[in-house]
Amino acid sequence: MARLRRRRSPAGRWEALLSPVVLTAVIAGLAFATPREVAFSRFLPVVPAVAASMWPVLPTVLLGMLCLLIMVGLGLVYPDLGTWWTAAAIAGGTVVGAYASYVRLKREQALLQVRLVADAAQGVLLRPLPRRLGCVEIESLYLAAAAQARIGGDFYEALETPYGVRLLIGDVRGKGLSAVSAASAVVSSFREAAYDLPDLCGIARRLEVGITRHSAAYPTQDLPERFATALLVEIPHEGGCLRLLNCGHPPPLLLHRGELRVLSPTAPSPPLNLASLIGNHYRIDTAAFDPGDHLLLYTDGVTETRNHTGEFFPLSDWLRQQTAAPPRELLDRLHRDLLRYSSGGLHDDIAALAVRLHAYPDREVPRASASDVT
């Protein structure tokens, strides 16, 4: 799974580690080299505070002691420099800096634990997808709008079942843990229903029941407005077509024999958790899907990405120029071009699945038995 990660380079880490030492050397050199009236030594109490923002407690204390020694040496060179006042300020700054370093490390440790839990939660919600399911090649992309975010309300899943390869992608309205929790309920329902139910309408109804029960069990202030868009796709083992059920989700894009098609639903199906308000009538559409064809599923964060003039990302035009790209390369290009188009300022989570159909081998494929069909 490709994902946006912002990591400090090794050179940047070394700069952070050495900057308090460099600052100390610069202040000490200027203090010894310039006339006494300039008194660069008055900046030495700043050094422990700078060290505390990036160093552990012990190195911060040791650097403070070094500054004290430097101040004592300056006092021997310039007896009337006011050494003891500056030395007292250095000692006080070292004590405060050591405490600040301790508090910072505790907070960083707590934040690390939270991130580990978030990564574990994402591993359950957005587990890495197999790159190949039968004759279907699948790649995934997830980008968080916030630089430090780990999880959000976008979700996807891909499973090989007795009825074919089944895909799910969707987006829960809202942000925060409530959206993540609702997304987890939808994905969990799909993982069970995809194997048990012979048609997409039954799966959609199972997802509706799952998110409705979850919303009733975990009510929040936004409960009346909590819903999820979802797109269900089935690629039968015998091939030749796609089956799609769109519950208010952005339509997927299909490159069929080099021509781009927008697979809009012929009739609307209700978003999840809204069937009780607008009816639970679901419509399955079909489309030709031959070996070599590409299918792109995405959430609205892709098409709603804006540039500096406020224009939306032209996904259809962009995809027409990517006809020869395999799924992994296609999503890598999409990742790069979305960041470039928005100047790195993503305002919504983004999820996408790229699917390519390969030629069917001459072998038996799993089929649904009569006992599986209800």
Coordinates of C-alpha atoms in Angstrom, one line a residue:
M1 CA 0.0 0.0 0.0
A2 CA 1.4 3.3 -1.0
R3 CA 1.0 5.9 1.5
L4 CA 2.2 9.4 2.1
R5 CA 5.0 9.6 4.8
R6 CA 7.0 12.6 5.8
R7 CA 10.3 11.6 7.4
R8 CA 13.3 13.7 8.3
S9 CA 16.3 12.9 6.2
P10 CA 19.5 11.6 8.0
A11 CA 21.2 14.9 7.1
G12 CA 18.4 16.8 8.9
R13 CA 18.7 14.6 12.0
W14 CA 22.4 15.3 12.2
E15 CA 21.8 19.1 11.8
A16 CA 19.3 18.9 14.7
L17 CA 21.8 17.1 16.9
L18 CA 24.7 19.3 16.2
S19 CA 23.0 22.7 16.1
P20 CA 23.3 23.3 19.9
V21 CA 27.0 22.4 19.8
V22 CA 27.5 24.7 16.8
L23 CA 25.7 27.5 18.6
T24 CA 27.8 27.1 21.7
A25 CA 31.0 27.2 19.6
V26 CA 29.9 30.3 17.7
I27 CA 28.9 32.2 20.9
A28 CA 32.1 31.2 22.7
G29 CA 34.3 32.1 19.7
L30 CA 32.7 35.5 19.4
A31 CA 32.9 36.1 23.1
F32 CA 36.6 35.5 23.2
A33 CA 37.4 37.3 19.9
T34 CA 35.4 40.5 20.4
P35 CA 35.9 43.3 22.8
R36 CA 34.5 43.0 26.3
E37 CA 31.9 45.7 25.7
V38 CA 30.2 43.5 23.1
A39 CA 29.5 40.8 25.6
F40 CA 28.4 37.9 23.4
S41 CA 28.6 35.7 26.5
R42 CA 25.2 37.0 27.5
F43 CA 23.7 34.6 24.8
L44 CA 25.1 31.5 26.5
P45 CA 22.0 30.9 28.7
V46 CA 20.0 30.4 25.5
V47 CA 22.0 27.3 24.6
P48 CA 20.5 24.9 27.2
A49 CA 17.0 26.0 26.1
V50 CA 17.8 25.2 22.5
A51 CA 19.3 21.8 23.4
A52 CA 16.2 20.9 25.5
S53 CA 14.0 21.2 22.4
M54 CA 15.9 18.3 20.7
W55 CA 18.1 16.5 23.2
P56 CA 17.5 14.2 26.1
V57 CA 18.0 15.4 29.7
L58 CA 21.6 14.3 30.3
P59 CA 23.1 15.8 27.2
T60 CA 21.2 19.0 27.9
V61 CA 22.7 19.2 31.4
L62 CA 26.2 18.4 30.1
L63 CA 26.0 21.1 27.6
G64 CA 24.8 23.5 30.3
M65 CA 27.9 22.6 32.4
L66 CA 30.1 23.2 29.3
C67 CA 28.6 26.7 29.0
L68 CA 29.3 27.3 32.7
L69 CA 33.0 26.3 32.1
I70 CA 33.2 28.6 29.1
M71 CA 31.8 31.5 31.2
V72 CA 34.3 30.8 33.9
G73 CA 37.1 31.0 31.3
L74 CA 35.7 34.3 30.0
G75 CA 35.7 35.6 33.6
L76 CA 39.4 34.8 33.9
V77 CA 40.0 36.8 30.7
Y78 CA 37.7 39.6 31.5
P79 CA 37.4 40.0 35.3
D80 CA 34.9 42.8 35.1
L81 CA 32.5 40.9 32.7
G82 CA 29.8 40.2 35.3
T83 CA 30.5 36.5 35.2
W84 CA 28.5 35.4 38.1
W85 CA 25.2 36.9 36.8
T86 CA 25.6 35.2 33.5
A87 CA 26.7 32.0 35.2
A88 CA 23.6 32.1 37.4
A89 CA 21.4 32.5 34.3
I90 CA 23.2 29.6 32.6
A91 CA 22.5 27.4 35.7
G92 CA 18.9 28.4 35.8
G93 CA 18.5 27.9 32.1
T94 CA 20.1 24.4 32.4
V95 CA 17.7 23.3 35.2
V96 CA 14.6 24.6 33.3
G97 CA 15.9 23.1 30.0
A98 CA 16.5 19.7 31.7
Y99 CA 12.9 19.7 33.0
A100 CA 11.5 20.8 29.7
S101 CA 13.5 18.0 27.9
Y102 CA 12.0 15.5 30.4
V103 CA 8.5 16.6 29.8
R104 CA 9.0 16.7 26.0
L105 CA 10.3 13.1 26.0
K106 CA 7.3 11.9 28.0
R107 CA 5.0 13.5 25.6
E108 CA 6.8 12.1 22.6
Q109 CA 6.7 8.6 24.2
A110 CA 2.9 9.0 24.7
L111 CA 2.5 10.2 21.1
L112 CA 4.5 7.2 19.9
Q113 CA 2.2 4.9 21.7
V114 CA -0.8 6.6 20.2
R115 CA 0.7 6.3 16.7
L116 CA 1.5 2.6 17.2
V117 CA -2.2 2.0 18.2
A118 CA -3.3 4.0 15.1
D119 CA -1.0 2.0 12.9
A120 CA -2.4 -1.2 14.3
A121 CA -6.0 0.1 13.8
Q122 CA -5.1 0.9 10.2
G123 CA -3.7 -2.5 9.7
V124 CA -7.1 -3.9 10.6
L125 CA -9.1 -1.4 8.6
L126 CA -6.8 -1.0 5.6
R127 CA -4.8 -4.1 5.6
P128 CA -2.3 -4.6 2.7
L129 CA -4.2 -6.0 -0.3
P130 CA -2.8 -9.0 -2.2
R131 CA -1.4 -7.8 -5.5
R132 CA -3.0 -10.6 -7.4
L133 CA -6.3 -12.3 -7.0
G134 CA -6.8 -14.9 -9.7
C135 CA -6.4 -13.0 -13.0
V136 CA -7.0 -9.6 -11.4
E137 CA -4.0 -7.4 -10.5
I138 CA -4.8 -4.9 -7.7
E139 CA -2.9 -2.0 -6.2
S140 CA -4.0 0.5 -3.5
L141 CA -3.3 4.0 -2.4
Y142 CA -4.1 5.9 0.7
L143 CA -3.1 9.4 1.5
A144 CA -4.0 11.2 4.7
A145 CA -4.9 14.9 4.5
A146 CA -3.0 15.7 7.7
A147 CA 0.7 15.1 7.7
Q148 CA 0.6 13.1 11.0
A149 CA -2.6 11.3 10.3
R150 CA -2.7 7.5 10.3
I151 CA -6.3 6.6 9.7
G152 CA -9.5 8.2 8.4
G153 CA -13.0 7.6 7.1
D154 CA -11.9 6.3 3.7
F155 CA -11.9 2.5 3.3
Y156 CA -11.4 -0.3 0.8
E157 CA -11.1 -4.1 0.6
A158 CA -10.6 -6.8 -2.1
L159 CA -11.5 -10.5 -1.7
E160 CA -11.5 -13.5 -3.9
T161 CA -14.7 -15.4 -3.4
P162 CA -16.6 -18.3 -5.0
Y163 CA -18.5 -15.8 -7.0
G164 CA -15.4 -13.9 -8.3
V165 CA -13.2 -11.1 -7.1
R166 CA -15.2 -8.6 -5.1
L167 CA -14.0 -5.1 -4.4
L168 CA -15.2 -2.4 -2.0
I169 CA -14.3 1.2 -1.7
G170 CA -16.1 3.9 0.3
D171 CA -16.0 7.0 2.4
V172 CA -17.7 7.7 5.7
R173 CA -19.0 11.2 6.2
G174 CA -17.2 13.1 8.9
K175 CA -13.8 12.9 10.5
G176 CA -12.2 11.5 13.6
L177 CA -12.6 8.3 15.5
S178 CA -16.4 8.1 14.9
A179 CA -15.8 8.0 11.1
V180 CA -13.0 5.4 11.6
S181 CA -15.2 3.3 13.7
A182 CA -18.1 3.4 11.2
A183 CA -15.7 2.5 8.4
S184 CA -14.4 -0.5 10.4
A185 CA -18.0 -1.7 10.8
V186 CA -18.6 -1.5 7.0
V187 CA -15.4 -3.3 6.1
S188 CA -16.0 -6.0 8.7
S189 CA -19.5 -6.6 7.3
F190 CA -18.2 -6.8 3.7
R191 CA -15.5 -9.3 4.7
E192 CA -18.2 -11.7 5.9
A193 CA -21.0 -11.0 3.3
A194 CA -18.7 -11.2 0.3
Y195 CA -18.1 -14.9 0.8
D196 CA -21.7 -15.8 1.8
L197 CA -24.0 -13.9 -0.5
P198 CA -24.4 -14.6 -4.2
D199 CA -25.3 -11.1 -5.4
L200 CA -24.2 -7.5 -4.7
C201 CA -27.6 -6.4 -3.6
G202 CA -27.5 -8.8 -0.7
I203 CA -24.1 -7.5 0.2
A204 CA -25.3 -3.9 0.1
R205 CA -28.2 -4.8 2.4
R206 CA -25.7 -6.5 4.8
L207 CA -23.5 -3.4 4.8
E208 CA -26.6 -1.3 5.5
V209 CA -27.5 -3.5 8.5
G210 CA -23.9 -3.4 9.8
I211 CA -23.5 0.4 9.8
T212 CA -27.1 0.9 11.2
R213 CA -26.4 -1.4 14.1
H214 CA -23.0 0.2 14.7
S215 CA -24.6 3.7 14.7
A216 CA -27.2 2.5 17.2
A217 CA -24.6 0.9 19.5
Y218 CA -22.3 3.9 19.4
P219 CA -24.4 7.1 19.1
T220 CA -22.7 10.4 18.6
Q221 CA -23.8 14.0 18.1
D222 CA -23.6 13.6 14.3
L223 CA -25.6 10.4 14.3
P224 CA -28.5 11.9 12.2
E225 CA -26.0 12.9 9.5
R226 CA -23.7 9.8 9.6
F227 CA -23.7 7.9 6.4
A228 CA -21.2 6.3 4.0
T229 CA -20.9 6.2 0.3
A230 CA -19.8 2.8 -1.1
L231 CA -19.0 1.2 -4.4
L232 CA -19.2 -2.6 -4.8
V233 CA -17.6 -4.3 -7.8
E234 CA -17.7 -7.9 -8.8
I235 CA -15.4 -9.5 -11.4
P236 CA -16.8 -12.9 -12.2
H237 CA -14.4 -15.8 -12.6
E238 CA -15.6 -16.5 -16.1
G239 CA -14.7 -12.9 -17.0
G240 CA -16.0 -10.7 -19.8
C241 CA -17.8 -8.2 -17.6
L242 CA -18.0 -6.1 -14.4
R243 CA -20.9 -5.9 -12.0
L244 CA -21.2 -2.7 -10.1
L245 CA -23.5 -1.4 -7.3
N246 CA -23.0 2.2 -6.5
C247 CA -24.3 3.6 -3.2
G248 CA -23.8 7.3 -3.8
H249 CA -20.1 7.0 -4.5
P250 CA -18.1 8.7 -7.3
P251 CA -18.3 6.6 -10.4
P252 CA -15.3 4.5 -11.3
L253 CA -13.3 5.0 -14.5
L254 CA -12.7 2.2 -17.0
L255 CA -10.1 2.0 -19.7
H256 CA -11.7 -0.5 -22.1
R257 CA -9.7 -1.2 -25.2
G258 CA -8.0 2.1 -24.9
E259 CA -11.2 4.1 -24.5
L260 CA -12.2 5.8 -21.3
R261 CA -15.6 5.2 -19.8
V262 CA -17.2 6.8 -16.7
L263 CA -19.3 4.0 -15.2
S264 CA -22.1 6.1 -13.7
P265 CA -25.0 4.2 -12.3
T266 CA -28.2 3.9 -14.4
A267 CA -30.3 4.3 -11.2
P268 CA -29.3 5.7 -7.8
S269 CA -28.8 3.3 -4.9
P270 CA -29.0 4.8 -1.3
P271 CA -25.8 5.6 0.6
L272 CA -25.3 3.3 3.6
N273 CA -27.3 4.2 6.7
L274 CA -29.8 6.1 4.6
A275 CA -31.9 3.3 3.2
S276 CA -34.6 3.7 5.9
L277 CA -35.1 7.3 4.7
I278 CA -34.9 7.0 0.9
G279 CA -35.6 3.3 0.4
N280 CA -33.5 0.2 0.0
H281 CA -33.8 -0.3 -3.8
Y282 CA -30.4 -1.3 -5.2
R283 CA -29.4 -1.5 -8.9
I284 CA -26.6 -3.6 -10.3
D285 CA -25.0 -2.3 -13.6
T286 CA -22.7 -4.3 -15.9
A287 CA -19.9 -3.2 -18.1
A288 CA -17.5 -5.1 -20.5
F289 CA -14.2 -5.9 -18.9
D290 CA -11.6 -7.7 -21.0
P291 CA -8.0 -8.8 -20.4
G292 CA -5.8 -5.7 -20.5
D293 CA -8.5 -3.3 -19.3
H294 CA -7.9 -1.0 -16.4
L295 CA -10.4 0.0 -13.7
L296 CA -9.8 2.9 -11.3
L297 CA -11.8 3.2 -8.1
Y298 CA -11.4 6.3 -5.9
T299 CA -12.9 8.4 -3.2
D300 CA -14.0 12.0 -3.6
G301 CA -10.8 13.3 -2.1
V302 CA -9.2 12.7 -5.5
T303 CA -11.6 14.6 -7.7
E304 CA -12.0 17.4 -5.1
T305 CA -8.3 18.1 -4.9
R306 CA -7.9 21.8 -5.9
N307 CA -5.0 23.8 -7.3
H308 CA -4.1 27.4 -6.3
T309 CA -6.9 28.8 -8.5
G310 CA -9.6 26.5 -6.9
E311 CA -10.0 24.2 -9.9
F312 CA -10.6 20.5 -9.3
F313 CA -8.2 17.8 -10.3
P314 CA -9.1 16.7 -13.9
L315 CA -9.1 12.9 -13.2
S316 CA -10.7 11.8 -16.4
D317 CA -8.3 13.8 -18.6
W318 CA -5.4 12.7 -16.5
L319 CA -6.3 9.0 -16.8
R320 CA -6.5 9.3 -20.6
Q321 CA -2.8 10.0 -20.6
Q322 CA -1.9 6.9 -18.5
T323 CA -3.1 4.1 -20.8
A324 CA 0.2 2.1 -20.7
A325 CA 0.8 2.3 -17.0
P326 CA 0.5 -0.8 -14.8
P327 CA -1.6 -0.4 -11.6
R328 CA 1.4 0.3 -9.2
E329 CA 2.9 2.8 -11.6
L330 CA -0.5 4.4 -12.2
L331 CA -1.1 5.0 -8.5
D332 CA 2.4 6.3 -8.0
R333 CA 1.9 8.8 -10.7
L334 CA -1.5 9.7 -9.2
H335 CA 0.1 10.2 -5.8
R336 CA 2.8 12.5 -7.3
D337 CA 0.5 14.5 -9.5
L338 CA -2.1 15.1 -6.8
L339 CA 0.6 16.5 -4.5
R340 CA 2.0 18.6 -7.3
Y341 CA -1.5 19.8 -8.3
S342 CA -2.4 20.9 -4.8
S343 CA 1.1 22.1 -3.9
G344 CA 1.1 19.5 -1.1
G345 CA -2.0 20.9 0.5
L346 CA -4.4 18.0 0.6
H347 CA -7.6 18.8 2.4
D348 CA -9.3 15.4 2.4
D349 CA -8.3 11.8 2.8
I350 CA -7.7 10.0 -0.5
A351 CA -8.1 6.3 -1.3
A352 CA -7.8 4.6 -4.7
L353 CA -7.7 1.1 -6.1
A354 CA -6.2 0.4 -9.5
V355 CA -7.3 -2.9 -11.2
R356 CA -6.1 -4.6 -14.3
L357 CA -7.4 -7.8 -15.8
H358 CA -5.0 -10.4 -17.1
A359 CA -5.7 -13.2 -19.6
Y360 CA -7.4 -16.2 -18.1
P361 CA -5.3 -19.3 -17.7
D362 CA -6.5 -22.7 -18.9
R363 CA -7.4 -24.0 -15.4
E364 CA -10.4 -24.6 -13.3
V365 CA -11.6 -21.6 -11.2
P366 CA -13.6 -21.7 -8.0
R367 CA -17.3 -21.6 -8.5
A368 CA -20.2 -21.2 -6.2
S369 CA -21.7 -24.5 -5.3
A370 CA -25.5 -25.1 -5.2
S371 CA -25.4 -25.0 -1.4
D372 CA -23.9 -21.5 -1.6
V373 CA -26.7 -20.0 -3.6
T374 CA -29.7 -18.7 -1.5

